[in-house]
Coordinates of C-alpha atoms in Angstrom, one line a residue:
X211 CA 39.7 41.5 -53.0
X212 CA 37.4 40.0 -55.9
X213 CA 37.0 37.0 -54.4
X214 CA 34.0 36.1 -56.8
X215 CA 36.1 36.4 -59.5
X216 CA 38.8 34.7 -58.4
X217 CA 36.8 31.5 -57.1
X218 CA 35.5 31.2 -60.9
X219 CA 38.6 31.5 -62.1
X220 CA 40.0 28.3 -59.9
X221 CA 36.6 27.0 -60.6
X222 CA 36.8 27.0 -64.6
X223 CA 40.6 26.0 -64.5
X224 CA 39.2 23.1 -61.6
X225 CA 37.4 21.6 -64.2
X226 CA 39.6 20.9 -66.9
X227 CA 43.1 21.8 -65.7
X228 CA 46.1 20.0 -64.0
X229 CA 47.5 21.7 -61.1
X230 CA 49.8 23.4 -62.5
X231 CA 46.7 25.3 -64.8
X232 CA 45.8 26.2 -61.1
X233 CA 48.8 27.5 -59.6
X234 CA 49.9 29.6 -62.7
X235 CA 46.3 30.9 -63.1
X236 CA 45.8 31.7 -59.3
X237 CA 49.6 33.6 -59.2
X238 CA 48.8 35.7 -62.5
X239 CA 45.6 36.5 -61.5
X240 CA 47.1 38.0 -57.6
X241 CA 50.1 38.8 -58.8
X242 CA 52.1 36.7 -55.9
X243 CA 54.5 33.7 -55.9
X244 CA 52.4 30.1 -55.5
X245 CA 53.2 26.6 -54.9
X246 CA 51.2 23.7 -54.2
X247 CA 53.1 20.7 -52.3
X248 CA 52.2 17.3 -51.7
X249 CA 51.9 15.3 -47.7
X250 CA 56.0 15.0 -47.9
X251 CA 56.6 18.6 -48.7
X252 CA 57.6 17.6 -52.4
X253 CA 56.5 20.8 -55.0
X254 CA 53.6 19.5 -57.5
X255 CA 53.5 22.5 -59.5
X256 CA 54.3 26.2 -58.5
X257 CA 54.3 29.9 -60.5
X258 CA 56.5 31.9 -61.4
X259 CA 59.7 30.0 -61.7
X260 CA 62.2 32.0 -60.7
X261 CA 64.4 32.7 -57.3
X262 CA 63.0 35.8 -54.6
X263 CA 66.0 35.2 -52.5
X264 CA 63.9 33.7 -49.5
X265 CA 65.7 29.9 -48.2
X266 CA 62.1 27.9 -48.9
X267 CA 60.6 29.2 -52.0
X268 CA 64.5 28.9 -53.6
X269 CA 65.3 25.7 -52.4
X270 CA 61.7 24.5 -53.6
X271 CA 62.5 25.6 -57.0
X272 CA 66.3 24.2 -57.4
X273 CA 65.6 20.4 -55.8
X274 CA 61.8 20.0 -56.3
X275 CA 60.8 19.7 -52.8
X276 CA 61.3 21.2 -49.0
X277 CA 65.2 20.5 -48.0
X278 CA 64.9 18.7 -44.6
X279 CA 66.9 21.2 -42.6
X280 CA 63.6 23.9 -44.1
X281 CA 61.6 21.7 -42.3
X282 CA 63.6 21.0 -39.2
X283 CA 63.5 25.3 -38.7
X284 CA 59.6 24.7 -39.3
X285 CA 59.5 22.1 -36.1
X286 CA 61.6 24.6 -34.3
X287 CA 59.6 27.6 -34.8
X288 CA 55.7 28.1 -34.2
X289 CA 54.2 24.6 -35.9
X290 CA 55.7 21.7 -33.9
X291 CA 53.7 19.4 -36.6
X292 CA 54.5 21.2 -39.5
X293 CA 50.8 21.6 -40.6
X294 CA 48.9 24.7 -40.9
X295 CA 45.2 24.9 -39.6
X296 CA 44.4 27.5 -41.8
X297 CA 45.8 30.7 -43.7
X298 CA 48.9 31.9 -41.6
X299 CA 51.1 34.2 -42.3
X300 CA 54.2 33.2 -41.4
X301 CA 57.1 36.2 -40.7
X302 CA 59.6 33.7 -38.4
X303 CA 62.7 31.9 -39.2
X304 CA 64.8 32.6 -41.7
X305 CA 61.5 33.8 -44.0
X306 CA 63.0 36.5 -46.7
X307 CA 59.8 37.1 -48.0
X308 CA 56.0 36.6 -45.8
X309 CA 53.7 33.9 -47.1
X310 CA 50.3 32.4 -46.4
X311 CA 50.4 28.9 -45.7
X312 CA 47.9 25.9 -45.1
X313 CA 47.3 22.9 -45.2
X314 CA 45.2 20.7 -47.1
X315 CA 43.6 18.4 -45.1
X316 CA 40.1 16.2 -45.7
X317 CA 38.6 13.9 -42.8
X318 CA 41.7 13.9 -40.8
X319 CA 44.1 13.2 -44.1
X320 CA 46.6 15.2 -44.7
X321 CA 46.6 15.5 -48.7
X322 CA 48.9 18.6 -49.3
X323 CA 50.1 22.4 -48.7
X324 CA 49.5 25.7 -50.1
X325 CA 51.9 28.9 -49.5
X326 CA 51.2 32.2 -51.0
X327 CA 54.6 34.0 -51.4
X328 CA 53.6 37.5 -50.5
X329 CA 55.8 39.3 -53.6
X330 CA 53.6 41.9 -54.1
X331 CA 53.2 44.1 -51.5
X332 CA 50.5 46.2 -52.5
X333 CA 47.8 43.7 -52.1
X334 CA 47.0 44.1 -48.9
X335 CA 47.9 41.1 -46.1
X336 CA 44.2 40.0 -45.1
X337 CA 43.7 39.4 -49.3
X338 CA 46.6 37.4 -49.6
X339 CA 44.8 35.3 -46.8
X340 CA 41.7 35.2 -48.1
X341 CA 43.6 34.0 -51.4
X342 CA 45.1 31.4 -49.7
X343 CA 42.1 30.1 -48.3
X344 CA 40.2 30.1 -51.8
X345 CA 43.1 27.8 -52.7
X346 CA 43.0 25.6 -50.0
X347 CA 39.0 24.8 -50.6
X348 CA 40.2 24.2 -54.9
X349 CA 42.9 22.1 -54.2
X350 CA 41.1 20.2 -51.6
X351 CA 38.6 19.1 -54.1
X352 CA 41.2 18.5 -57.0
X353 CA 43.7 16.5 -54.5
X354 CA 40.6 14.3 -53.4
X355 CA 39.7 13.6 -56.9
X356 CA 43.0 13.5 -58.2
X357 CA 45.2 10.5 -58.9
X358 CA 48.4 12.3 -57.1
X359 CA 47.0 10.9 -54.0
X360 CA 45.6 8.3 -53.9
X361 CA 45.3 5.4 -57.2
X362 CA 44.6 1.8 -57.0
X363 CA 48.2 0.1 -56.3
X364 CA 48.1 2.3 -53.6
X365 CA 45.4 0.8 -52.4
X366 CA 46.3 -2.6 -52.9
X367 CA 49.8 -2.3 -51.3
X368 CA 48.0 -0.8 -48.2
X369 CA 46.2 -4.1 -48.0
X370 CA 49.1 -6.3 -48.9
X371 CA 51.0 -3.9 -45.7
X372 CA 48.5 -4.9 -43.3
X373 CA 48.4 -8.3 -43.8
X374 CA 52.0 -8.3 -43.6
X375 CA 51.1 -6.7 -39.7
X376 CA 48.6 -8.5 -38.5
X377 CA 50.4 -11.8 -39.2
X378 CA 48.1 -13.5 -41.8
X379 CA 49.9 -16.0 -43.6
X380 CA 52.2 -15.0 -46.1
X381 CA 52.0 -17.4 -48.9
X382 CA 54.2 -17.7 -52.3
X383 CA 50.6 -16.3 -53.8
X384 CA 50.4 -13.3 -52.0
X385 CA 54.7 -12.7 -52.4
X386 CA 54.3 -12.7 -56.2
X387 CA 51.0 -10.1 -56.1
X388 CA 53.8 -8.3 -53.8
X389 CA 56.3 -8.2 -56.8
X390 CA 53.2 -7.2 -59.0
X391 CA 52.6 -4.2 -57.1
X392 CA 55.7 -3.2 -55.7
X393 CA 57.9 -4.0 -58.5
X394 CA 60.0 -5.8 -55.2
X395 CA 60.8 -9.0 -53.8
X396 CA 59.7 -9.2 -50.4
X397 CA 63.0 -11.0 -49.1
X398 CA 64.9 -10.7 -46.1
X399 CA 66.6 -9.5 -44.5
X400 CA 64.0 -8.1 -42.9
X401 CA 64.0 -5.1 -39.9
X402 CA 61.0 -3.7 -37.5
X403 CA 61.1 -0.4 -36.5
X404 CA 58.5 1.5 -34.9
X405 CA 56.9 4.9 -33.6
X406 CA 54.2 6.0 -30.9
X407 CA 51.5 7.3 -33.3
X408 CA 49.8 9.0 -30.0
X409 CA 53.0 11.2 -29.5
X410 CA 52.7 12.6 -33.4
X411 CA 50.8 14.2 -35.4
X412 CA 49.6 12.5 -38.6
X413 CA 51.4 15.0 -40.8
X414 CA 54.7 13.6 -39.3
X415 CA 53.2 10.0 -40.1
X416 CA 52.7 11.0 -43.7
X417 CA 56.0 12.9 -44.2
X418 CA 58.1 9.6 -42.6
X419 CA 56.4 7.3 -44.5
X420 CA 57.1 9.1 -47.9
X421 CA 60.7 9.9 -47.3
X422 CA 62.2 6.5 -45.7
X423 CA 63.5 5.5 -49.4
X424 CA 66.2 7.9 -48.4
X425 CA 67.4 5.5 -45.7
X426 CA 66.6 2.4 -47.4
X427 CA 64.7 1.1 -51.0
X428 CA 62.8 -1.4 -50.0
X429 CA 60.3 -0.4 -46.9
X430 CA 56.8 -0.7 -46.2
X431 CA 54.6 1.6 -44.0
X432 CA 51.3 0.7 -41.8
X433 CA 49.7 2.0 -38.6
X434 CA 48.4 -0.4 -36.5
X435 CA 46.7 0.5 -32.7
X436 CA 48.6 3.5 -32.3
X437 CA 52.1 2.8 -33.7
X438 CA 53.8 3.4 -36.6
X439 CA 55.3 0.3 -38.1
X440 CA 58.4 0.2 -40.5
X441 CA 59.2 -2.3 -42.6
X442 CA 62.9 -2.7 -43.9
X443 CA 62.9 -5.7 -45.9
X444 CA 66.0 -7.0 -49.0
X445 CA 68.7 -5.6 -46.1
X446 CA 72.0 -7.6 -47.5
X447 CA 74.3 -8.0 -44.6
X448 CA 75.1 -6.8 -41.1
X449 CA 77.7 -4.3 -41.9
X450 CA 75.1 -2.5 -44.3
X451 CA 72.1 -2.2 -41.8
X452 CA 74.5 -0.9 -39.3
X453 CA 75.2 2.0 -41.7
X454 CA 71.3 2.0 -42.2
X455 CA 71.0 2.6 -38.4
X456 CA 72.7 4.9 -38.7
X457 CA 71.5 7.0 -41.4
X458 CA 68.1 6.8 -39.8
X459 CA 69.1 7.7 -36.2
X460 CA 70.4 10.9 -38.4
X461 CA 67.1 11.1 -39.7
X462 CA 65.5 10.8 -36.5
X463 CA 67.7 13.1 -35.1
X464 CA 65.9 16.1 -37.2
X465 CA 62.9 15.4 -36.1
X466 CA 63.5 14.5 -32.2
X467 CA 61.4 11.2 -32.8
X468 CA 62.0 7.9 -30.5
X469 CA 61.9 4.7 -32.4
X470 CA 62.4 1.4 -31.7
X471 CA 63.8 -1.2 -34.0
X472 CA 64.0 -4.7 -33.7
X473 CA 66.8 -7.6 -34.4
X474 CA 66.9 -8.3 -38.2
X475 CA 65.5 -11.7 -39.3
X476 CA 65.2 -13.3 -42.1
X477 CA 61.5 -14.7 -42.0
X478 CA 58.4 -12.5 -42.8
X479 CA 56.6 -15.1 -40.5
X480 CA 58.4 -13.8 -37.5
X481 CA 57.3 -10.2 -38.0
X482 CA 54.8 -10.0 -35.3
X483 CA 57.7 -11.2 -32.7
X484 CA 59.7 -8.2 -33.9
X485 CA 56.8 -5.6 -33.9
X486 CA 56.4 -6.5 -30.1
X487 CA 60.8 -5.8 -30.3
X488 CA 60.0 -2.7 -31.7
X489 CA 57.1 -1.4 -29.4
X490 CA 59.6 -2.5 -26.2
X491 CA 62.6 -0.8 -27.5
X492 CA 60.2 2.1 -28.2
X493 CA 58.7 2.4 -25.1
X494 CA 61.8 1.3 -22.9
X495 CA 64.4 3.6 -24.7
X496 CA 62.1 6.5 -24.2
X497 CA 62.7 6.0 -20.3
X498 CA 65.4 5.7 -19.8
X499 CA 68.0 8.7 -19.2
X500 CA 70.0 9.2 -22.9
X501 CA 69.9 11.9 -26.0
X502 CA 69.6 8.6 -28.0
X503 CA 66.1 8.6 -30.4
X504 CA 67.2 5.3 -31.7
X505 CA 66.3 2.2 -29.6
X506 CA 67.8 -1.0 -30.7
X507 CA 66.4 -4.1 -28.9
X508 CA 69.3 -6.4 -29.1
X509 CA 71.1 -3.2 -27.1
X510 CA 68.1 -3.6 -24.7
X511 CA 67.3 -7.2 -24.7
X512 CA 68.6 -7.5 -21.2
X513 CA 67.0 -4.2 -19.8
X514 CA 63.7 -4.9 -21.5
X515 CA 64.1 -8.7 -19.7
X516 CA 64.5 -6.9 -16.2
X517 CA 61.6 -4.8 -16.8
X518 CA 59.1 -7.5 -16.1
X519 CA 61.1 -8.0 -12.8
X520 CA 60.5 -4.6 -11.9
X521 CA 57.2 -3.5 -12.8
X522 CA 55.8 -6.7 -11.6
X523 CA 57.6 -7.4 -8.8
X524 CA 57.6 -5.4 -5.4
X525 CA 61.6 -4.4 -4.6
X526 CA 61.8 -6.2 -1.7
X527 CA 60.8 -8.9 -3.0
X528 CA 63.8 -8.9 -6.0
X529 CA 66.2 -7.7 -3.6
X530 CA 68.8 -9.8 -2.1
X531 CA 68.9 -9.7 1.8
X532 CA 72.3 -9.2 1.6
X533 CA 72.3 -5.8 -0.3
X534 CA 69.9 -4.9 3.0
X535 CA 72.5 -6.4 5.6
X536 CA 75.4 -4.3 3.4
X537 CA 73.7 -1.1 3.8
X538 CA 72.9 -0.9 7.0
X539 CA 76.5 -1.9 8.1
X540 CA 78.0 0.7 5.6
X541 CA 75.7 3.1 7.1
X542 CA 76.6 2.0 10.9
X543 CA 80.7 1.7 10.0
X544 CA 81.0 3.9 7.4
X545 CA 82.3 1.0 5.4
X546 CA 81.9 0.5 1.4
X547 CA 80.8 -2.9 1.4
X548 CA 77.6 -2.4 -0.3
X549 CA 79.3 -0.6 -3.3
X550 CA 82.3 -3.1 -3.5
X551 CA 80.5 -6.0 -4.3
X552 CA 77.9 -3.5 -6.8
X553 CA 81.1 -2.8 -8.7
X554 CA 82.3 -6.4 -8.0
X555 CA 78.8 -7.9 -9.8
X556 CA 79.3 -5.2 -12.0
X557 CA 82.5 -6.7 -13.7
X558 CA 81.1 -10.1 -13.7
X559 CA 83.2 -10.8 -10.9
X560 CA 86.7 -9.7 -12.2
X561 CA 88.7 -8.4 -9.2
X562 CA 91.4 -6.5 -11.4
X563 CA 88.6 -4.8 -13.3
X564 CA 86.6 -3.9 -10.3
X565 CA 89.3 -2.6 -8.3
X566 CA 90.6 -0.2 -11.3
X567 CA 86.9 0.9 -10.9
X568 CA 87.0 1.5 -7.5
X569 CA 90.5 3.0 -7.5
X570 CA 92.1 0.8 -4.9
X571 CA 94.2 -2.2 -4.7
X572 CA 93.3 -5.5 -5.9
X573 CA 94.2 -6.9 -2.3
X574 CA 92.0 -4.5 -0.5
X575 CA 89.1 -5.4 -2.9
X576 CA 89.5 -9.0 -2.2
X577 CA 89.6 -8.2 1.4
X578 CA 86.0 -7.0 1.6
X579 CA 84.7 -9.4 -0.7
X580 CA 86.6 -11.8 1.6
X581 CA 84.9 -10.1 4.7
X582 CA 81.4 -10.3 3.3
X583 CA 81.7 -13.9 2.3
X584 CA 83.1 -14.4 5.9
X585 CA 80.1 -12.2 8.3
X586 CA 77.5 -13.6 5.8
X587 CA 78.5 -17.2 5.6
X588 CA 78.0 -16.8 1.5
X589 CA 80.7 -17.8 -1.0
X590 CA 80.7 -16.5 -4.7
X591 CA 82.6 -19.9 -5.5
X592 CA 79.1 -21.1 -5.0
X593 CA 77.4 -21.1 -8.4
X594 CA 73.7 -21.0 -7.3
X595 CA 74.5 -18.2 -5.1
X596 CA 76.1 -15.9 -7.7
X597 CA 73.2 -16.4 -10.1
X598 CA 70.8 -15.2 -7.6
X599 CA 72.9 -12.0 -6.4
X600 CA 73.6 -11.5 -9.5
X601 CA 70.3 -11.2 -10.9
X602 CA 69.3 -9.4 -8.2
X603 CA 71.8 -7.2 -8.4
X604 CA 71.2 -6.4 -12.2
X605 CA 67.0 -6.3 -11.5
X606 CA 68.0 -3.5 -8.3
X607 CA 70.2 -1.4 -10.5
X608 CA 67.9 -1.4 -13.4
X609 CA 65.0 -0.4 -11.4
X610 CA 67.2 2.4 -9.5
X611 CA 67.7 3.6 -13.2
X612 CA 63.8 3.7 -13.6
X613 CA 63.3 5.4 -9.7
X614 CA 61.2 2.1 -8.6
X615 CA 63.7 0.4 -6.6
X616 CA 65.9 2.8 -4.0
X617 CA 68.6 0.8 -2.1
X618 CA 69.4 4.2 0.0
X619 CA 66.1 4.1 1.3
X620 CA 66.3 0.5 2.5
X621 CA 66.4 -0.2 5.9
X622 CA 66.9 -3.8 7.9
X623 CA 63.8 -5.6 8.3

C-alpha cells in the first residue's frame, strides 16, 4: 500500500473538504466501500451508494443510520461496548461482506466510527487495515474541529443540564434561556431515570443519550458522580408515561441495561429528591432476583424503605421473638406454625385469602392462628402488636430475599 499517497490525499481533501469530499475520495482511491458514522451510529457521509447485500452496510444506506437490532448482534458478538480500539476486521455475525472498523475516539470521547467495506478483494487484508487506520487519524482531526460535534448550543445546554442536576435554583430567567436553546419549555411533568456509569462504557453513554428522542421528545442528558441521569420533562398524563415505560423498558431490553426511574413530579425543584429515586431503584432492582432492567421506585418504595432496616440493622435485632419461638416448635412438632402466620401477615391478615394460599380450610387456619395467640399470650386484635409483627415480618422476608436475614438458621436464644 501507498500509504504516502493516500495520507496526502485525505490531507489535501482535510483542508478544504466536507466529510463526504473525504469518504468518496478515500473509497475511489482504494477501491472499497466507506462510511463514516457519528457517536449514535447515525451515517454522516459514505461512498459508493449502492447495496453489497451485507445487513449493516444496506441498512445504513436505506434509513441513514445503524438499525438497533445491527447493534444489538454487535453487543452480542466480540465488542460488548460497541467501540473498536483500533482497525478490526470483523468476519462474525451476520457480516456478508468483511470490513475494517474503528473508532474514533479523542481524550476519552467518543466522536465517531469508520468501517472499511472490504469489496475489493484484491487489495490485500493488512492494506485495508492500514487504510482504515489512515482514516481514523483524518477524521479524528476533522470531527475535533468540526461543527458536527460539538457547537456552542451544545455547549450551553450542557451547562443549562447541570444546573438542572445539581439543584441550583431554577429561576423564570434561566427557563426562558432554556426555550432559547432548546426550542422547549421545560414543564412538567417531569421523570428521573438513571444508569450506573461504572457498569458502561462511555460509547453506551453517548449512543443512549442521542437516541432517547425515540422514547420521548423532550429529555435532557447529564453525568453526574458516576450515573447517568435522564431527564423526561412535558410528559402529559399518567396513561402516556406508562406507555413511555414501556417503550423504554423495550429499549432497555436491547441493550441489557438496569435503570432506575423515579415517580413523576411536576416541580423541577424536586429533581434532586427524584435523582436519589432513581439511584435507589437503580441499585435495589439490580439485586434483587427478576429479568426486569426497568426499576420503578413507586414499585419499590416499600422494598427500598426496608432496606435501611436491613443493611443497618443486625437480624436479630428486626426479628420478632415470636418468629424464633415458631421455628423452633415447628422444628420440634413438625408443626407449620411459622409459615401460617408468614402467609397469614402475608395477606394483611385475611383468613380466606391465606388459607386458599396455604390450601387448607379456613377453620384449620384459624386454628393455629388461634393456638399461637393462645401459647404466646399475643392477640392480633391488638393493634400495636400487629404493627410490630408486621413490620418485622415484611423487614425478615425482604432480607431473606437479599440472603442477610435466614429464619432457617435461627435458633432459640
Amino acid at each position: 500500500m501507498d500509504s504516502s499517497s493516500f495520507y496526502s490525499l485525505l490531507l489535501k481533501k482535510l483542508s478544504y473538504g466536507s466529510a463526504a469530499d473525504i469518504v468518496r475520495a478515500a473509497a475511489e482511491f482504494t477501491g472499497q466501500h466507506i462510511v463514516l458514522l457519528d457517536p449514535s451510529y447515525k451515517v454522516l457521509a459514505s461512498w459508493p451508494h449502492e447495496l453489497i447485500g451485507d445487513p449493516y452496510w444496506d441498512a445504513q444506506q436505506q434509513y441513514g443510520y445503524v438499525p438497533e437490532e445491527n447493534l444489538h448482534k454487535i453487543f452480542e458478538n466480540r465488542c460488548p461496548d460497541a467501540t473498536f480500539n483500533g482497525p478490526t476486521y470483523i468476519t462474525w455475525s451476520e457480516v456478508v461482506c468483511p470490513r475494517s472498523a474503528s473508532s474514533i475516539i479523542h481524550d476519552g470521547k467518543l466522536l465517531g466510527h469508520i468501517s472499511i467495506y472490504h469489496t475489493d478483494k484484491s487489495v490485500p487484508e493488512e492494506d485495508i487495515q492500514e487504510f482504515c487506520s489512515c482514516l481514523e487519524n483524518v477524521f479524528r482531526v476533522f470531527l475535533l474541529n468540526n461543527s458536527l460535534v460539538t457547537t456552542a448550543s451544545t455547549t450551553v445546554m450542557s451547562a443549562l443540564v447541570s444546573k438542572v442536576f445539581t439543584g441550583q435554583h431554577i429561576s423564570q430567567a434561566f427557563r426562558d434561556e432554556w426555550k432559547a436553546i432548546s426550542g422547549d419549555e421545560l414543564k412538567g411533568g417531569f421523570l428521573v431515570a438513571t444508569v450506573s456509569e461504572q457498569t458502561l462504557h462511555k460509547s453506551i453513554l453517548d449512543l443512549i443519550s442521542t437516541r432517547l428522542g425515540n422514547i420521548h421528545r423532550y429529555f435532557a442528558f447529564a453525568e453526574i458522580e458516576k450515573f447517568g441521569y435522564i431527564l423526561f420533562y412535558g410528559i402529559p398524563s399518567q396513561n402516556y408515561l406508562h406507555s413511555m415505560l414501556a417503550r423504554l423498558g423495550d429499549y432497555l431490553h436491547g441493550y441489557r441495561l438496569h435503570c432506575g426511574v423515579s415517580d413523576m413530579f411536576n416541580d423541577i425543584g424536586d429533581v434532586q429528591y427524584h435523582m436519589y429515586q432513581g439511584r435507589k431503584a437503580l441499585k435495589l432492582g439490580g439485586q434483587l432476583v427478576g429479568s426486569e432492567l426497568l426499576h420503578a421506585y413507586g414499585s419499590l418504595r416499600t422494598d427500598i424503605m426496608l432496606s435501611y432496616i436491613c443493611e443497618n440493622m443486625e437480624s436479630k435485632n428486626y426479628m420478632h421473638p415470636l418468629f424464633r419461638y415458631l421455628r423452633e416448635e415447628d422444628k420440634l412438632n413438625g408443626t407449620q406454625y411459622y409459615q401460617t402466620l408468614s402467609v397469614y401477615l402475608d395477606c394483611m391478615c385475611d383468613s380466606a385469602k391465606a388459607a386458599r394460599s396455604l390450601f387448607i380450610h379456613r377453620n384449620t387456619l384459624l386454628y393455629r392462628i388461634n393456638h399461637i395467640e393462645e401459647a404466646y399470650n399475643c392477640s392480633m386484635d391488638d393493634e400495636k402488636f400487629l404493627k410490630d409483627i408486621l413490620l418485622s415480618h415484611l423487614a425478615c422476608s425482604f432480607g431473606e430475599r437479599l440472603g442477610v436475614c435466614e429464619n432457617s438458621q435461627v435458633q432459640t436464644p
